[in-house]
Every structure is written in structure tokens, then in C-alpha cells.
PDB file of N, CA and C in Angstrom:
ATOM      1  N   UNK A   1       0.861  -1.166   0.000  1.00 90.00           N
ATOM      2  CA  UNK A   1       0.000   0.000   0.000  1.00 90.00           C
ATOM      3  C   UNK A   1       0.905   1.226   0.000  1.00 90.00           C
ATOM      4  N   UNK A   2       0.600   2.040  -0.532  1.00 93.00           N
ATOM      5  CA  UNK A   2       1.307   3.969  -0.630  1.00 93.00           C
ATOM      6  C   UNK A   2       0.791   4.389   0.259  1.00 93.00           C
ATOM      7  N   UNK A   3       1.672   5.123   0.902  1.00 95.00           N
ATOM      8  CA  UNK A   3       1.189   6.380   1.913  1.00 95.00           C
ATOM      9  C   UNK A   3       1.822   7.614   1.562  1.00 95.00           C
ATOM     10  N   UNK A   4       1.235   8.455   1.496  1.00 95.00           N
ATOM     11  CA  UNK A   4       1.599   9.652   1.913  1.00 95.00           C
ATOM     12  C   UNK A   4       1.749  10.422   3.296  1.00 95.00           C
ATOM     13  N   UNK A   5       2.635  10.535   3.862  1.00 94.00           N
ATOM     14  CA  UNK A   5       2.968  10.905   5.449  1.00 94.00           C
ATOM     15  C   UNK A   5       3.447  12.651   4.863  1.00 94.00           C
ATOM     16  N   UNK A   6       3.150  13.554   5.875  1.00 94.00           N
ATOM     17  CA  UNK A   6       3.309  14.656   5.373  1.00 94.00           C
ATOM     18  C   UNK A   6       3.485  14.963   6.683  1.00 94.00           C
ATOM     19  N   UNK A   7       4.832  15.556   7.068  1.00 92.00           N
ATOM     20  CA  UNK A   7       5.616  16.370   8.529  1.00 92.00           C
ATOM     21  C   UNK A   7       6.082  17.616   8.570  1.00 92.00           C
ATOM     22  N   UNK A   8       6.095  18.276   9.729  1.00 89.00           N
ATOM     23  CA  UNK A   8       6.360  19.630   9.360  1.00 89.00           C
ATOM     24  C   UNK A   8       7.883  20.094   9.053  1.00 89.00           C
ATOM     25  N   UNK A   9       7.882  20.935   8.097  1.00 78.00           N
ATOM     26  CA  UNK A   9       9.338  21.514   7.791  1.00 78.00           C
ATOM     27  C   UNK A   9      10.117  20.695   6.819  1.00 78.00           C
ATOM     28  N   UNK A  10      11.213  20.537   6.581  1.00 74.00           N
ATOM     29  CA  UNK A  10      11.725  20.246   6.048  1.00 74.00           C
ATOM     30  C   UNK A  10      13.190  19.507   6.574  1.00 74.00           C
ATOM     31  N   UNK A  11      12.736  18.327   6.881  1.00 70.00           N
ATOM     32  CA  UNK A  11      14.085  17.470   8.198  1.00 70.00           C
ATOM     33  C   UNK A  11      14.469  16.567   7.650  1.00 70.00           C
ATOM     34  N   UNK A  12      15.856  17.095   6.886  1.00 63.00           N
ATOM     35  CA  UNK A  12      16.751  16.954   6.343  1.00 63.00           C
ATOM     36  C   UNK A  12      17.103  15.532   5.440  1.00 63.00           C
ATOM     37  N   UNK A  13      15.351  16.077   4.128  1.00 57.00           N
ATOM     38  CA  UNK A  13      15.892  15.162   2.846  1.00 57.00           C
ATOM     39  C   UNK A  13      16.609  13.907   2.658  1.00 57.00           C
ATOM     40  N   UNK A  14      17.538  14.143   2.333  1.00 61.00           N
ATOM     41  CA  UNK A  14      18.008  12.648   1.976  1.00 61.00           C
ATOM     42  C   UNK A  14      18.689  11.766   3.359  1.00 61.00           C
ATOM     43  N   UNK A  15      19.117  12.760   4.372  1.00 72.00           N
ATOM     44  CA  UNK A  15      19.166  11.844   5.598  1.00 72.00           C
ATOM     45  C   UNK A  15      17.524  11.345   5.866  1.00 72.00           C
ATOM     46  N   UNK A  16      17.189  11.882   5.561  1.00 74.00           N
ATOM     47  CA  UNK A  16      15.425  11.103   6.510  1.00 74.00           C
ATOM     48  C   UNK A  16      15.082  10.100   5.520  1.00 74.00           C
ATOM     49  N   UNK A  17      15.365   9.905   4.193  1.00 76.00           N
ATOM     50  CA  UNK A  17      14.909   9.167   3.475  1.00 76.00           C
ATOM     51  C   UNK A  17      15.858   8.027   3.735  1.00 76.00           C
ATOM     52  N   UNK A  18      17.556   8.114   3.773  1.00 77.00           N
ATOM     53  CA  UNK A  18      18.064   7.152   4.091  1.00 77.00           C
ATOM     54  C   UNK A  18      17.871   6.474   5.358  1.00 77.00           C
ATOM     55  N   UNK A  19      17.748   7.350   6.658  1.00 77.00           N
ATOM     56  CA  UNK A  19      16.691   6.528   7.944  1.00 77.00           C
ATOM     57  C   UNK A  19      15.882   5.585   7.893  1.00 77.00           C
ATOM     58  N   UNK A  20      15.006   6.382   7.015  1.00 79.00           N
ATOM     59  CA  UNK A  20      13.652   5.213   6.740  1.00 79.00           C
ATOM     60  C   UNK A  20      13.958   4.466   6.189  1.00 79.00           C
ATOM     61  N   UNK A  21      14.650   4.701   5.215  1.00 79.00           N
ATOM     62  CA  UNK A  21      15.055   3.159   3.904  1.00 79.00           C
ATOM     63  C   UNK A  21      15.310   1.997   4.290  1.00 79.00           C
ATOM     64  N   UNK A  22      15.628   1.843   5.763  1.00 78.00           N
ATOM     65  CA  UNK A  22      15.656   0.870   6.788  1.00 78.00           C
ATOM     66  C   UNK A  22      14.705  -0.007   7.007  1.00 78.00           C
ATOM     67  N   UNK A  23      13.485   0.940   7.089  1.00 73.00           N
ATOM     68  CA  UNK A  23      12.129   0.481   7.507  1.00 73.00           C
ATOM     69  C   UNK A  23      10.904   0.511   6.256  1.00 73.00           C
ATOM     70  N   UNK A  24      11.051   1.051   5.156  1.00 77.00           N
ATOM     71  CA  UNK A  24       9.972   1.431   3.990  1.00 77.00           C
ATOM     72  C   UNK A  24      11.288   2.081   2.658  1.00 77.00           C
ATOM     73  N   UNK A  25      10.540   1.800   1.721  1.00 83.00           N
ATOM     74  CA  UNK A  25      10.634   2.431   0.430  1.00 83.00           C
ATOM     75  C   UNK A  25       9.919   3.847   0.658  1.00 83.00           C
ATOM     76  N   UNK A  26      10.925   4.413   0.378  1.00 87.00           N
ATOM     77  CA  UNK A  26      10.172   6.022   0.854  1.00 87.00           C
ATOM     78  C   UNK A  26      11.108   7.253   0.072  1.00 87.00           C
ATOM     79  N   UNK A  27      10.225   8.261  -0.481  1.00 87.00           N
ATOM     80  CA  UNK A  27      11.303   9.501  -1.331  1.00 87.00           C
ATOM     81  C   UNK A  27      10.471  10.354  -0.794  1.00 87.00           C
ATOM     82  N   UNK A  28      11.220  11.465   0.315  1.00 86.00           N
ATOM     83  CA  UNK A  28      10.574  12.673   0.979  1.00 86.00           C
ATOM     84  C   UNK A  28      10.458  13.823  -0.555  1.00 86.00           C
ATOM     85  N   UNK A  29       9.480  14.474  -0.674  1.00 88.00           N
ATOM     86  CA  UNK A  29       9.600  15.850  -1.261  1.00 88.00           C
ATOM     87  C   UNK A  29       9.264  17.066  -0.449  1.00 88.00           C
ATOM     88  N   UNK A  30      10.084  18.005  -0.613  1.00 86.00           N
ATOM     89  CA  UNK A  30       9.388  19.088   0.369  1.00 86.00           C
ATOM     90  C   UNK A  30       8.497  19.295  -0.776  1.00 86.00           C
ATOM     91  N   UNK A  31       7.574  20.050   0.242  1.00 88.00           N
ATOM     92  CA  UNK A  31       6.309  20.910  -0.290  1.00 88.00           C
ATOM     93  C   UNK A  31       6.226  22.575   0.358  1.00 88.00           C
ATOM     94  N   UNK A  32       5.539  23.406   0.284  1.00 88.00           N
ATOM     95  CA  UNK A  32       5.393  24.348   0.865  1.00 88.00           C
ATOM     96  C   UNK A  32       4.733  24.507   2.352  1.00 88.00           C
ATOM     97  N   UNK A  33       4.026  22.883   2.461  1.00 83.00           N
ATOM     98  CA  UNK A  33       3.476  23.337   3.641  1.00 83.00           C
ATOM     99  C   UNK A  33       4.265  21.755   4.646  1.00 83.00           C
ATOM    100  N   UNK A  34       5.428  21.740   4.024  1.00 87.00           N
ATOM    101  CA  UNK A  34       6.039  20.714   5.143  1.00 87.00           C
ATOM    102  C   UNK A  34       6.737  19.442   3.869  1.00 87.00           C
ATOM    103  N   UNK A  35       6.994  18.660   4.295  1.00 89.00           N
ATOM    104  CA  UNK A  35       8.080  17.603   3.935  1.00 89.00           C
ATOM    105  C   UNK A  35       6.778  16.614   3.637  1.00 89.00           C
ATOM    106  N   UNK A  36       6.350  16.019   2.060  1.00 92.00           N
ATOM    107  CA  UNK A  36       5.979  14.395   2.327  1.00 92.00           C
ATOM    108  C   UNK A  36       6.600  13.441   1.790  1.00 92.00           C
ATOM    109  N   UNK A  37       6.494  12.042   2.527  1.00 91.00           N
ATOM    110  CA  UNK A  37       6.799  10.998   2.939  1.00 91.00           C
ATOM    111  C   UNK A  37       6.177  10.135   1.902  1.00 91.00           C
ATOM    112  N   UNK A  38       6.702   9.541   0.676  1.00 93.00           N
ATOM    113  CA  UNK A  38       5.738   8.334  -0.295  1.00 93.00           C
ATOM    114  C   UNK A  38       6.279   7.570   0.279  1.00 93.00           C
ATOM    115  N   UNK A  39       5.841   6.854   0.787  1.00 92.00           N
ATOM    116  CA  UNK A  39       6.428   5.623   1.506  1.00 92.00           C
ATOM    117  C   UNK A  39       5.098   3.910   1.433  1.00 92.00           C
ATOM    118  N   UNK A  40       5.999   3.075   0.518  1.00 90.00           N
ATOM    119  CA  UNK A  40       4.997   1.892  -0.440  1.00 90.00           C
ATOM    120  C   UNK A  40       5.133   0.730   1.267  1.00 90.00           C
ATOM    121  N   UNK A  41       4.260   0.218   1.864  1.00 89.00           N
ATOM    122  CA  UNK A  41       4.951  -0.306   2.987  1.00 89.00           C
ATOM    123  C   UNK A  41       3.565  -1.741   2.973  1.00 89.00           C
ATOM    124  N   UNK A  42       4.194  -2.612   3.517  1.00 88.00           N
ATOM    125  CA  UNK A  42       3.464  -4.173   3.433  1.00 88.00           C
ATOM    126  C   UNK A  42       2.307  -4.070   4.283  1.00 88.00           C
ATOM    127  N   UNK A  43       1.953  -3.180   5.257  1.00 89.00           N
ATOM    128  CA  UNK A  43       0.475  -3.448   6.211  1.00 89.00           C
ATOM    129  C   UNK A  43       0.764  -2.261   7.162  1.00 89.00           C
ATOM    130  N   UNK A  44      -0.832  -2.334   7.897  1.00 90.00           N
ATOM    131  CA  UNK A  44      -0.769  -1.128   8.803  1.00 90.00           C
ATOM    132  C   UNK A  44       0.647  -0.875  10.184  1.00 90.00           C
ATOM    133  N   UNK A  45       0.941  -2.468  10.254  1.00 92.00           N
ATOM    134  CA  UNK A  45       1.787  -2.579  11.424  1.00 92.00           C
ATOM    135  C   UNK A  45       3.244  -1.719  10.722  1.00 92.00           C
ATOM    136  N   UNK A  46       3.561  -1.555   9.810  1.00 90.00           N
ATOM    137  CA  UNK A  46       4.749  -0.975   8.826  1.00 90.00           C
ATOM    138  C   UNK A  46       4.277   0.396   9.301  1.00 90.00           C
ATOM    139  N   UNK A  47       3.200   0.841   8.525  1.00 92.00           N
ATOM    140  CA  UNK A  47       2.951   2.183   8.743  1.00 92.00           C
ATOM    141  C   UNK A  47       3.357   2.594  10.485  1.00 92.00           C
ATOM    142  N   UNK A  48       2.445   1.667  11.555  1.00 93.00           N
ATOM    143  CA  UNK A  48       2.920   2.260  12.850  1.00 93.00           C
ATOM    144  C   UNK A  48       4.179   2.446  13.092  1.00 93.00           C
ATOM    145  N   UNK A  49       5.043   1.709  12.780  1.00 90.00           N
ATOM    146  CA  UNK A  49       6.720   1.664  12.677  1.00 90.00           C
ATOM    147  C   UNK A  49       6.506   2.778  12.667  1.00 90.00           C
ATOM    148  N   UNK A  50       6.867   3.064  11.144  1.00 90.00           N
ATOM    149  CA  UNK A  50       7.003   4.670  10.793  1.00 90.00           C
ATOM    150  C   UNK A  50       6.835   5.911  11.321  1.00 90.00           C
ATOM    151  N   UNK A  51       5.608   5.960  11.603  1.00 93.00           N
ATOM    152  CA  UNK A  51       4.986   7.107  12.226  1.00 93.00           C
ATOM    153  C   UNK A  51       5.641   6.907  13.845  1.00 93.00           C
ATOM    154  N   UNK A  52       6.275   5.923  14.738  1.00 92.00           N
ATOM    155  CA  UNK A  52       6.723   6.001  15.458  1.00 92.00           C
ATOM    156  C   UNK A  52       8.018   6.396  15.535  1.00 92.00           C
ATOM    157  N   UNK A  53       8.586   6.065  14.360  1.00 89.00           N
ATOM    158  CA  UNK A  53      10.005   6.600  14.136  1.00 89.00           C
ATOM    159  C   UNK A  53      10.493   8.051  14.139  1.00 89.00           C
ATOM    160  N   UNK A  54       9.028   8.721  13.160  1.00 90.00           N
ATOM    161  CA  UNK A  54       9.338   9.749  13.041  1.00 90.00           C
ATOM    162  C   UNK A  54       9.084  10.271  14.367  1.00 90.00           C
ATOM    163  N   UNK A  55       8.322  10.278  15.287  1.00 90.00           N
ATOM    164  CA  UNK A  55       7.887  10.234  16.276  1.00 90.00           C
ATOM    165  C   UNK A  55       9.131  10.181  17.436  1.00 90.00           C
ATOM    166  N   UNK A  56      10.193   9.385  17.274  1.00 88.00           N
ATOM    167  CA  UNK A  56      11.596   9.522  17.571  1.00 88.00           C
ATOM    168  C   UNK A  56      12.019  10.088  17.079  1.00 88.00           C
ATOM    169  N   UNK A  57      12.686  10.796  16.302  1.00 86.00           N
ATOM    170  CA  UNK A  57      13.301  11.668  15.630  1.00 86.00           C
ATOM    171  C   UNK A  57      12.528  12.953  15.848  1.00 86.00           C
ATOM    172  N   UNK A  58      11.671  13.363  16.445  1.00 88.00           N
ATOM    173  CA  UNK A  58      11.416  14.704  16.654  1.00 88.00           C
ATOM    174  C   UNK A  58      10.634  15.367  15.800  1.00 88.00           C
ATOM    175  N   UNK A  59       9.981  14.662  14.947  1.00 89.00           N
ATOM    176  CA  UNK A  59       9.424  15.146  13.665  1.00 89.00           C
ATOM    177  C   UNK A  59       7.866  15.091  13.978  1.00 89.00           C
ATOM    178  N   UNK A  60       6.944  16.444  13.307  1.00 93.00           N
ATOM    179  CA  UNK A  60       5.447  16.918  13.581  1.00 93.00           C
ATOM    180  C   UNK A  60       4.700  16.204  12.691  1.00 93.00           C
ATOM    181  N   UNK A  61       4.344  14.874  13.024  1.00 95.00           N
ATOM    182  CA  UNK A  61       3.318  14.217  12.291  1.00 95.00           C
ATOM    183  C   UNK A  61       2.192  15.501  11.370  1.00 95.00           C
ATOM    184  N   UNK A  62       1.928  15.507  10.436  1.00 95.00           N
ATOM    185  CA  UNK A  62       0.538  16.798  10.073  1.00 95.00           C
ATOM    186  C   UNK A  62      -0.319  15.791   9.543  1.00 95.00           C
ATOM    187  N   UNK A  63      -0.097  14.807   8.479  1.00 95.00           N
ATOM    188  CA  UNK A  63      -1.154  14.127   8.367  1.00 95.00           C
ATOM    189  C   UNK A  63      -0.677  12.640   7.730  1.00 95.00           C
ATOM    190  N   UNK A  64      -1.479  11.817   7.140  1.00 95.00           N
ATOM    191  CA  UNK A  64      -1.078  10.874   6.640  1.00 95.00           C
ATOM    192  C   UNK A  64      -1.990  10.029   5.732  1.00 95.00           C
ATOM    193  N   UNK A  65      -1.754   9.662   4.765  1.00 94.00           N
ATOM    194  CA  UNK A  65      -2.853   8.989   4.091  1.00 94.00           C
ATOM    195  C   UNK A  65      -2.822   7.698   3.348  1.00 94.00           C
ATOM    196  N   UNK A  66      -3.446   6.500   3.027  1.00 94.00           N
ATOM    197  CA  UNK A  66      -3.341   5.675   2.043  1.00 94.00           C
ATOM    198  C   UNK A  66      -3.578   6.356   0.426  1.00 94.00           C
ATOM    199  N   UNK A  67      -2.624   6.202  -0.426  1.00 93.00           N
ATOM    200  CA  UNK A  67      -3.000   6.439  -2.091  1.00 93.00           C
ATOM    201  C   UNK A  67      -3.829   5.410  -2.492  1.00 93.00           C
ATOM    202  N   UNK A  68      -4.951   5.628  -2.835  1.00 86.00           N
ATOM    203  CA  UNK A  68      -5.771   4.099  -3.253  1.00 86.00           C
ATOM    204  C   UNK A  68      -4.974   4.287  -4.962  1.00 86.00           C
ATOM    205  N   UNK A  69      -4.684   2.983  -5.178  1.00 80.00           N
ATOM    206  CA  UNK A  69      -3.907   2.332  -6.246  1.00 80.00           C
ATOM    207  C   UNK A  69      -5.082   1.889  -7.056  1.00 80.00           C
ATOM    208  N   UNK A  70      -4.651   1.983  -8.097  1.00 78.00           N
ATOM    209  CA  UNK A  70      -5.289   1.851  -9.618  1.00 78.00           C
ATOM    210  C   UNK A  70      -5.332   0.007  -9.532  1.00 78.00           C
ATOM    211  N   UNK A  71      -6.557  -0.910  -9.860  1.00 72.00           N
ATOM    212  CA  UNK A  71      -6.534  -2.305  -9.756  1.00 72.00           C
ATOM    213  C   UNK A  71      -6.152  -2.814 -11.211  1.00 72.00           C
ATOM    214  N   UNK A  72      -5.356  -3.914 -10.424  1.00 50.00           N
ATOM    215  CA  UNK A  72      -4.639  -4.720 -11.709  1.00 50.00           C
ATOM    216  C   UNK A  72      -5.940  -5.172 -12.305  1.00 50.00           C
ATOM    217  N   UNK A  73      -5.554  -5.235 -13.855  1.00 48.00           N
ATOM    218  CA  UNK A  73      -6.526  -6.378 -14.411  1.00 48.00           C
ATOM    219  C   UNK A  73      -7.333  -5.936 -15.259  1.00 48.00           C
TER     220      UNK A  73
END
């Protein structure tokens, strides 16, 4: 499943993407109203990871979402 995780500011690009790369497939883009997170991850328990991580690292959860994906077939 895709998520979009969207945090405030802009905390520091390609270190945060290499962090996560640990835990998810993920490419931060800033935006104007904060940093998001595409991050493709196997189930909700992945996602909690995440959002706990960032959650360690000091970072302002703002929102988060599933991308509903286009069906094979």
C-alpha cells in the first residue's frame, strides 16, 4: 500500500529518506506546507513503525494517508 505521510518543515531530505530506507521504500519531497513521505509499505503494522520513528526523531506528524492504487486487471 502507498502512503503519503506529510511532517512539518523540512528534516533533512536525503538523511530522513536514508533513515527510513531501513524500515519502507520512501522519497521525501518538500512541499510548501512541510516535507511528504511516499512511503509503499506491506500493512498497517509498517505504517505504525514509521509514524513512530518519526515520532523519535522529533518530527510533527501533520497528516497521513493511504494512495488508493489503480486495480490490476
Amino acid at each position: 500500500m502507498l502512503y503519503h505521510i506529510r511532517v512539518d518543515g523540512s528534516p533533512g531530505g536525503a538523511d530522513l529518506e536514508q533513515l527510513l530506507r531501513e524500515h519502507a521504500d520512501v522519497v521525501a519531497t518538500p512541499t510548501p506546507g512541510g516535507t511528504v513521505l511516499s512511503c509503499r509499505l506491506p500493512d498497517t503494522a509498517a505504517l505504525t513503525g514509521v509514524v513512530a520513528l518519526l515520532h523519535d526523531l522529533g518530527l510533527v506528524l501533520v497528516e497521513a494517508h493511504a494512495v488508493p492504487e489503480p486495480s490490476e486487471g
